Short mmCIF file of C-alpha atoms and ligand atoms in Angstrom, two decimals:
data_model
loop_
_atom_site.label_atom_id
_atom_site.label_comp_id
_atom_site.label_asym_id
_atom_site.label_seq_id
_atom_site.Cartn_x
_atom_site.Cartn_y
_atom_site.Cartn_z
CA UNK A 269 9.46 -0.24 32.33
CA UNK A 270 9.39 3.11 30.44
CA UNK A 271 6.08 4.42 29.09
CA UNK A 272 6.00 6.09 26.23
CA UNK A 273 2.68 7.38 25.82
CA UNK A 274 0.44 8.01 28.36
CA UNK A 275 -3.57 9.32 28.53
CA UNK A 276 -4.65 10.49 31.99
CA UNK A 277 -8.44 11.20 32.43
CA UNK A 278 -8.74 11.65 29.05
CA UNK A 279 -12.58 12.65 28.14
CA UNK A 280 -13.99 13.66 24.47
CA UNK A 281 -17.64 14.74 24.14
CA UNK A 282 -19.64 14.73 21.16
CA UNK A 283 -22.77 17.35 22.33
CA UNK A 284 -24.26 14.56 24.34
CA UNK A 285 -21.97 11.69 23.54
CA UNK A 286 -19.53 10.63 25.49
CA UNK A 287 -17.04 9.21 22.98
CA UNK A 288 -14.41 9.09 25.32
CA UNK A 289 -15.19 8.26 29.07
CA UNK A 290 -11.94 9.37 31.78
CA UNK A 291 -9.73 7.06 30.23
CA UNK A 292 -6.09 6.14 31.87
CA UNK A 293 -3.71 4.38 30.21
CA UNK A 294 0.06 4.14 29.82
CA UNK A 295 1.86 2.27 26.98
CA UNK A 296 5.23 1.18 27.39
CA UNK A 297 8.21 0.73 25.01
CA UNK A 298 8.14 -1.67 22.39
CA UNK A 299 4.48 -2.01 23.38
CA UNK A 300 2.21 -4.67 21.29
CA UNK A 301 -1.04 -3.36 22.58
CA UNK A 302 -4.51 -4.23 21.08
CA UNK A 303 -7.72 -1.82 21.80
CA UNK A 304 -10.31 -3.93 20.83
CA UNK A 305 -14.53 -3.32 21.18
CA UNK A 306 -17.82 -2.88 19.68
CA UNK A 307 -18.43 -0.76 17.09
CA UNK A 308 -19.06 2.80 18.49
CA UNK A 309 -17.06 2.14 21.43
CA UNK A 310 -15.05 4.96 21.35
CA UNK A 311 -11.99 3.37 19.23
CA UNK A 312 -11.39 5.76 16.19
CA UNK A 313 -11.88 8.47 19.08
CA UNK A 314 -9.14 7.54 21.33
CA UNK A 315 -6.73 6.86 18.82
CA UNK A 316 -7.54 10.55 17.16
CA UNK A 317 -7.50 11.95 20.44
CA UNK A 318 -3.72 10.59 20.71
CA UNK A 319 -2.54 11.65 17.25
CA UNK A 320 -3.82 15.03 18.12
CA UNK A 321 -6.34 14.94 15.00
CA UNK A 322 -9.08 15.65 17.76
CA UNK A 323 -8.90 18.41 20.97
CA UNK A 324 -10.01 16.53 24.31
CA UNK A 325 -12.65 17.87 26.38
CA UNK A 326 -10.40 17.01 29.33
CA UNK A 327 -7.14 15.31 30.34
CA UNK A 328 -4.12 14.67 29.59
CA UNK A 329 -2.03 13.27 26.73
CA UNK A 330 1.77 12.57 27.72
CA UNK A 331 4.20 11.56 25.07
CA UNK A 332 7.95 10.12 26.39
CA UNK A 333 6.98 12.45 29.56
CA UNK A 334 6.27 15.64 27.84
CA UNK A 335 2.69 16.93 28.41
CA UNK A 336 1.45 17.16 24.43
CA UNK A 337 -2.10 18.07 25.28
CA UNK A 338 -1.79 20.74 23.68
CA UNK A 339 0.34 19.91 20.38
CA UNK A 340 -1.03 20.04 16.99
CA UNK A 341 -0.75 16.89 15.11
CA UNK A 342 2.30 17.11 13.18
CA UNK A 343 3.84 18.52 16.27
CA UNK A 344 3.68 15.28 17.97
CA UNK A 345 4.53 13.46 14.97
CA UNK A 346 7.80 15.33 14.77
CA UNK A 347 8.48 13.97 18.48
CA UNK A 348 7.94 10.98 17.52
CA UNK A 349 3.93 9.60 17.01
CA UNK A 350 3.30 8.27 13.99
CA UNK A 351 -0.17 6.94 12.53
CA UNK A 352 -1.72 5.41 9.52
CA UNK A 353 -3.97 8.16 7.55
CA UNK A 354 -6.34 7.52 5.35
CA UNK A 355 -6.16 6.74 1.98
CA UNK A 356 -7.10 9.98 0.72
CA UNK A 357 -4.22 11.64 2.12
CA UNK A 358 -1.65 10.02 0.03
CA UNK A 359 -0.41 11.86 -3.13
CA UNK A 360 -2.49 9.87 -6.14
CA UNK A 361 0.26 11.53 -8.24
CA UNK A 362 3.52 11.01 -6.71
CA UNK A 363 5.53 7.34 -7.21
CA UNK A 364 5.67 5.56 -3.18
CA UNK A 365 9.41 6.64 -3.44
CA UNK A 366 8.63 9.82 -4.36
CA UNK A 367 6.24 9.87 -1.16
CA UNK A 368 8.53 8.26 1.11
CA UNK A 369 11.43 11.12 0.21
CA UNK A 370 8.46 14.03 1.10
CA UNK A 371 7.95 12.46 4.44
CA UNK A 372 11.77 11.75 5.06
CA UNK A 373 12.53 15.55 4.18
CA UNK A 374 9.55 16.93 6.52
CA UNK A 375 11.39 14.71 9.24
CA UNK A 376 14.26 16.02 8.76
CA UNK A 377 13.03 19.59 8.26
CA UNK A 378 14.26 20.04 4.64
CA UNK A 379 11.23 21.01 3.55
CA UNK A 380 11.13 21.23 0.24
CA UNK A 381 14.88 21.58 -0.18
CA UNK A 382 15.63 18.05 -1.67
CA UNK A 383 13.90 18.89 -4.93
CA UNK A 384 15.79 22.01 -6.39
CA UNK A 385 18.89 19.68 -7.06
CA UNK A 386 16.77 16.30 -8.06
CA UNK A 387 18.43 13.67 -6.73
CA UNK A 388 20.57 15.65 -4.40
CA UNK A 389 19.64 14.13 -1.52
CA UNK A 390 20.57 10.44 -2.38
CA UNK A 391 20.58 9.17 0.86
CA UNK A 392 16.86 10.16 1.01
CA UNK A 393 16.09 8.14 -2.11
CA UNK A 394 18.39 4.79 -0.50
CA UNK A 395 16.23 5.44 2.74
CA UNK A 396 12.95 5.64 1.16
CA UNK A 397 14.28 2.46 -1.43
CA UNK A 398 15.16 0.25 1.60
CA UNK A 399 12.25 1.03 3.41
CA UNK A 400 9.86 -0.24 0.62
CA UNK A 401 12.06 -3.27 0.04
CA UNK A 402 11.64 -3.85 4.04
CA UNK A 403 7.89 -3.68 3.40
CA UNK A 404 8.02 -6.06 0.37
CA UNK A 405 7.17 -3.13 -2.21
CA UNK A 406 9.83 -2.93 -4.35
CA UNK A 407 8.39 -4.03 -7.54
CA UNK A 408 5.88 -0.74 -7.13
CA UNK A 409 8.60 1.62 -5.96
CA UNK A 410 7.85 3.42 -9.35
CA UNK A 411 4.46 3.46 -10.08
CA UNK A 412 1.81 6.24 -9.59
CA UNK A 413 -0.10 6.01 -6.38
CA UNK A 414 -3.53 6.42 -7.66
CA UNK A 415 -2.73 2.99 -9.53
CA UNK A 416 -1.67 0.69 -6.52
CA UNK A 417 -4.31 -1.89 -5.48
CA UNK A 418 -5.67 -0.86 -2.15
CA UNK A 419 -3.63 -3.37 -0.37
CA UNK A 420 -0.47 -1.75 -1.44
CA UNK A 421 -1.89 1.57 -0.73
CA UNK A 422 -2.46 0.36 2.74
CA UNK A 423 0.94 -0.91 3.17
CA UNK A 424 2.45 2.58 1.57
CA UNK A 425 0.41 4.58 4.77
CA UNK A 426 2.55 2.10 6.88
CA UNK A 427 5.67 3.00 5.16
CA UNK A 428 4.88 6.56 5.37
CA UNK A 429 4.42 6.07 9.26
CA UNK A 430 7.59 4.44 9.77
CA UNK A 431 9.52 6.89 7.84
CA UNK A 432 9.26 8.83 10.56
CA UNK A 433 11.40 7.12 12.57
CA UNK A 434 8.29 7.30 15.31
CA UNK A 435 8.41 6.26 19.06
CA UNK A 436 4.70 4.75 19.05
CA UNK A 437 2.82 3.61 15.88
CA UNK A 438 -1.46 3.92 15.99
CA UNK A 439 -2.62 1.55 13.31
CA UNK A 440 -6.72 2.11 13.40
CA UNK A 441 -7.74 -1.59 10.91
CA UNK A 442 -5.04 -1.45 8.86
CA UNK A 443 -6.32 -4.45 7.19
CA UNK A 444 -9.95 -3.17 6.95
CA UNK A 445 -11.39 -3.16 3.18
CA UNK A 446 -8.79 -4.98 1.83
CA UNK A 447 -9.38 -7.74 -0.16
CA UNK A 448 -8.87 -11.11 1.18
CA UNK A 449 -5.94 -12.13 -1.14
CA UNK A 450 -3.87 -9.13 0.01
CA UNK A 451 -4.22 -9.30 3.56
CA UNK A 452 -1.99 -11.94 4.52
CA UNK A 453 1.03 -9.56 3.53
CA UNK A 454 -0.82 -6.64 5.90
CA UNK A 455 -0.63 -8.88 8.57
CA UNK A 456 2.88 -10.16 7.99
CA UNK A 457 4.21 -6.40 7.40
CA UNK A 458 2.52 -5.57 11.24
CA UNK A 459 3.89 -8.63 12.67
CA UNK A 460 7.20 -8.04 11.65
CA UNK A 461 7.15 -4.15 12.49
CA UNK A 462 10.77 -3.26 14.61
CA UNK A 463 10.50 -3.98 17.59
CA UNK A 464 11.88 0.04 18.77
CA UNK A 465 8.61 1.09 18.23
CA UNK A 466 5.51 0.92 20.71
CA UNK A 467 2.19 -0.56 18.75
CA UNK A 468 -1.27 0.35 19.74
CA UNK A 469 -3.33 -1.56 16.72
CA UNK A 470 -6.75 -1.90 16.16
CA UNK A 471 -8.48 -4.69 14.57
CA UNK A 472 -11.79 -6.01 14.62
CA UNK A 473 -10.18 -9.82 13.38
CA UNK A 474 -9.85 -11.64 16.62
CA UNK A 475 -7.40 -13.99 15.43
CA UNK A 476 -5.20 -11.23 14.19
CA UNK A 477 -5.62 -9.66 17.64
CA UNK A 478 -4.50 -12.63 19.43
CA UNK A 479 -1.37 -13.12 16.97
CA UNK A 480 -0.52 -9.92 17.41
CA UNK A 481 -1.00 -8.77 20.79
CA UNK A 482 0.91 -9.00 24.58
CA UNK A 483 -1.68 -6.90 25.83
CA UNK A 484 -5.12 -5.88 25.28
CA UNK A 485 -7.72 -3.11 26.27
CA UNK A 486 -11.22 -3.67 25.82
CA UNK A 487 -13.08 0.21 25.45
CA UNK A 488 -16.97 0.15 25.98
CA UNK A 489 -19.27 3.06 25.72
CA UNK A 490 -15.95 5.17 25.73
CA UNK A 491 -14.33 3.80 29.04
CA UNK A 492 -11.70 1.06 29.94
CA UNK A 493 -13.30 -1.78 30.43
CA UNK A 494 -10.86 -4.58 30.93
CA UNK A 495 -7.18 -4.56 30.19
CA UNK A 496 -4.86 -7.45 30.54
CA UNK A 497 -2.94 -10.32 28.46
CA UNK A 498 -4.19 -12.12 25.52
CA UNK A 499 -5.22 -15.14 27.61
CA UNK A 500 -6.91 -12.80 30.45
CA UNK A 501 -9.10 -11.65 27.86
CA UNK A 502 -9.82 -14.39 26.40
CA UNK A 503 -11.07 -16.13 30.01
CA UNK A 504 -12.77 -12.85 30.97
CA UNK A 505 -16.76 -13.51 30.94
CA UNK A 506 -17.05 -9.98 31.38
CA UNK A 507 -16.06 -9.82 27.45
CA UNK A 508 -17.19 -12.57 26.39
CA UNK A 509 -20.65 -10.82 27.62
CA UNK A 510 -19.84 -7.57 25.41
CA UNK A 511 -18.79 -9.69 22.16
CA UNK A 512 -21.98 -11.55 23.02
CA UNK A 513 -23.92 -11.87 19.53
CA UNK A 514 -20.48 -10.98 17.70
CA UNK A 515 -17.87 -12.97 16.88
CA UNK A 516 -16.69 -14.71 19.73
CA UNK A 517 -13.07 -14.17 21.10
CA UNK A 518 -11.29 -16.65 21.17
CA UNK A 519 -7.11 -18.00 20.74
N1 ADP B 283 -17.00 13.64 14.79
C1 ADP B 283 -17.97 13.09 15.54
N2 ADP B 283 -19.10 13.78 15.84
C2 ADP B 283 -20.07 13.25 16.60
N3 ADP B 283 -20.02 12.01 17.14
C3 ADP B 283 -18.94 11.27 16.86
C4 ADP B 283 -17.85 11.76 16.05
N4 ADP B 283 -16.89 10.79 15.98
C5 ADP B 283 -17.36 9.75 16.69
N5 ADP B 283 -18.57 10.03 17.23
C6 ADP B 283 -19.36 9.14 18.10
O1 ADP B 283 -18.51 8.73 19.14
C7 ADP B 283 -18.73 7.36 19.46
C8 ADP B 283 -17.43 6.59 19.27
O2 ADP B 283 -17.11 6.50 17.88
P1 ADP B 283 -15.76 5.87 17.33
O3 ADP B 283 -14.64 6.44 18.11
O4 ADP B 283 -15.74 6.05 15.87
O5 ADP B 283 -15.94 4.32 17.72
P2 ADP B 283 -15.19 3.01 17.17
O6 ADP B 283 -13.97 3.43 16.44
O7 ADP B 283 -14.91 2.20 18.40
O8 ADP B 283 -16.18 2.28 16.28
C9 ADP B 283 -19.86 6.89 18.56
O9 ADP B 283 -21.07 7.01 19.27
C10 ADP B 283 -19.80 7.85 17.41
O10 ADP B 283 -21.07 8.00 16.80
MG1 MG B 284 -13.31 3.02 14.43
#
């Protein structure tokens, strides 16, 4: 089994909060791995700490074997670790082809290049084309990005992640805030994601969690609590004692 991504003793501290308590974990290939926990757990930390958004206090962060610890963000996303961003960090101006083609040239290091002759780079436009029909977005390949519903927005920060071609995919609630009649195609576009690329998703919608996942880690108060299979979970009283008062997990 390879592992693609790796965290060894990885600790973040917030002043007095520990956000992030000496956490070890390995992902490997073609992962379908679901971090799951209470709000405040140390989720959103983790994830950032991964993507390189955040610095660690301590530890390591290993990407296909390569120490990245160090790495800016787009650094690692250039080798190959791809997230979803936030809403806000999407062009409100630009069409979702005209989005895709940015992200497609910064992968391929043509920087702004692809512009000067428009339409030069066709196979940039087919890529970014396919890849929206692959994601059921066609009919909005054209509009402006400020006027997609936020479900569509959602599924454009997907897009954008898989446009570059990444290794592992970190999808922090990809679903969250979206209304109820768009979710179902959220859910369908994760559960159909290639199977190439290693998943770490989190969700706070057990039963999404359970369709979803092969494996599971449960993070409390910043450390690893439990890890193990869908079903493990499930049976484990230890977190069914944690979800206590919250929904309960369940298959
Ligand atoms: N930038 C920050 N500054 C200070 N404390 C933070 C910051 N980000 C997160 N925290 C704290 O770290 C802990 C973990 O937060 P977070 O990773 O967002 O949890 P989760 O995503 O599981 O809800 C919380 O106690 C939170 O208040
Ligand atoms: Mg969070």
């Amino acid at each position: 089994m390879t592992i693609v991504l790796e965290a060894r003793q990885l600790v973040k501290k917030f002043g007095g909060i520990t956000a992030t308590d000496h956490i070890d974990f390995r992902l490997p290939e073609g992962a379908r791995h679901a971090l799951i926990g209470p709000n405040g757990a140390g989720k959103t930390t983790f994830v950032n700490l991964l993507s390189g958004v955040l610095v660690p206090t301590s530890g390591e962060i290993l990407l296909a074997g390569k120490d990245v610890t160090g790495w800016s963000a787009r650094r690692r996303a250039h080798a190959g670790m791809a997230r979803t961003f936030q809403i806000n960090q999407l062009f409100a101006d630009l069409t979702p082809v005209e989005t895709l083609m940015l992200t497609i040239a910064e992968r391929e290091n043509a920087g702004w290049a692809w512009f000067r002759p428009v339409g030069a780079r066709t196979d940039f436009v087919d890529e970014a084309v396919q890849l929206l029909a692959d994601l059921g977005l066609s009919d909005i390949a054209h509009l402006r990005v400020g006027e997609l519903a936020y479900g569509k927005q959602r599924l454009l920060e997907i897009a954008v992640a898989l446009a570059q071609k990444p290794k592992v995919l970190l999808l922090d609630e990809p679903a969250a805030g979206v209304p109820e009649h768009e979710r179902e195609q959220i859910l369908d576009v994760v559960a159909a994601l290639p199977s190439s690329v290693a998943l770490i998703l989190i969700e706070h919608d057990m039963h999404l969690v359970f369709r979803f996942a092969k494996s599971i880690s449960v993070l409390v108060n910043g450390g690893l609590f439990v890890e193990g299979t869908p079903d493990e979970i499930a049976n484990d009283p230890r977190v069914r004692q944690v979800y206590l008062g919250e929904e309960v997990v369940h298959v």
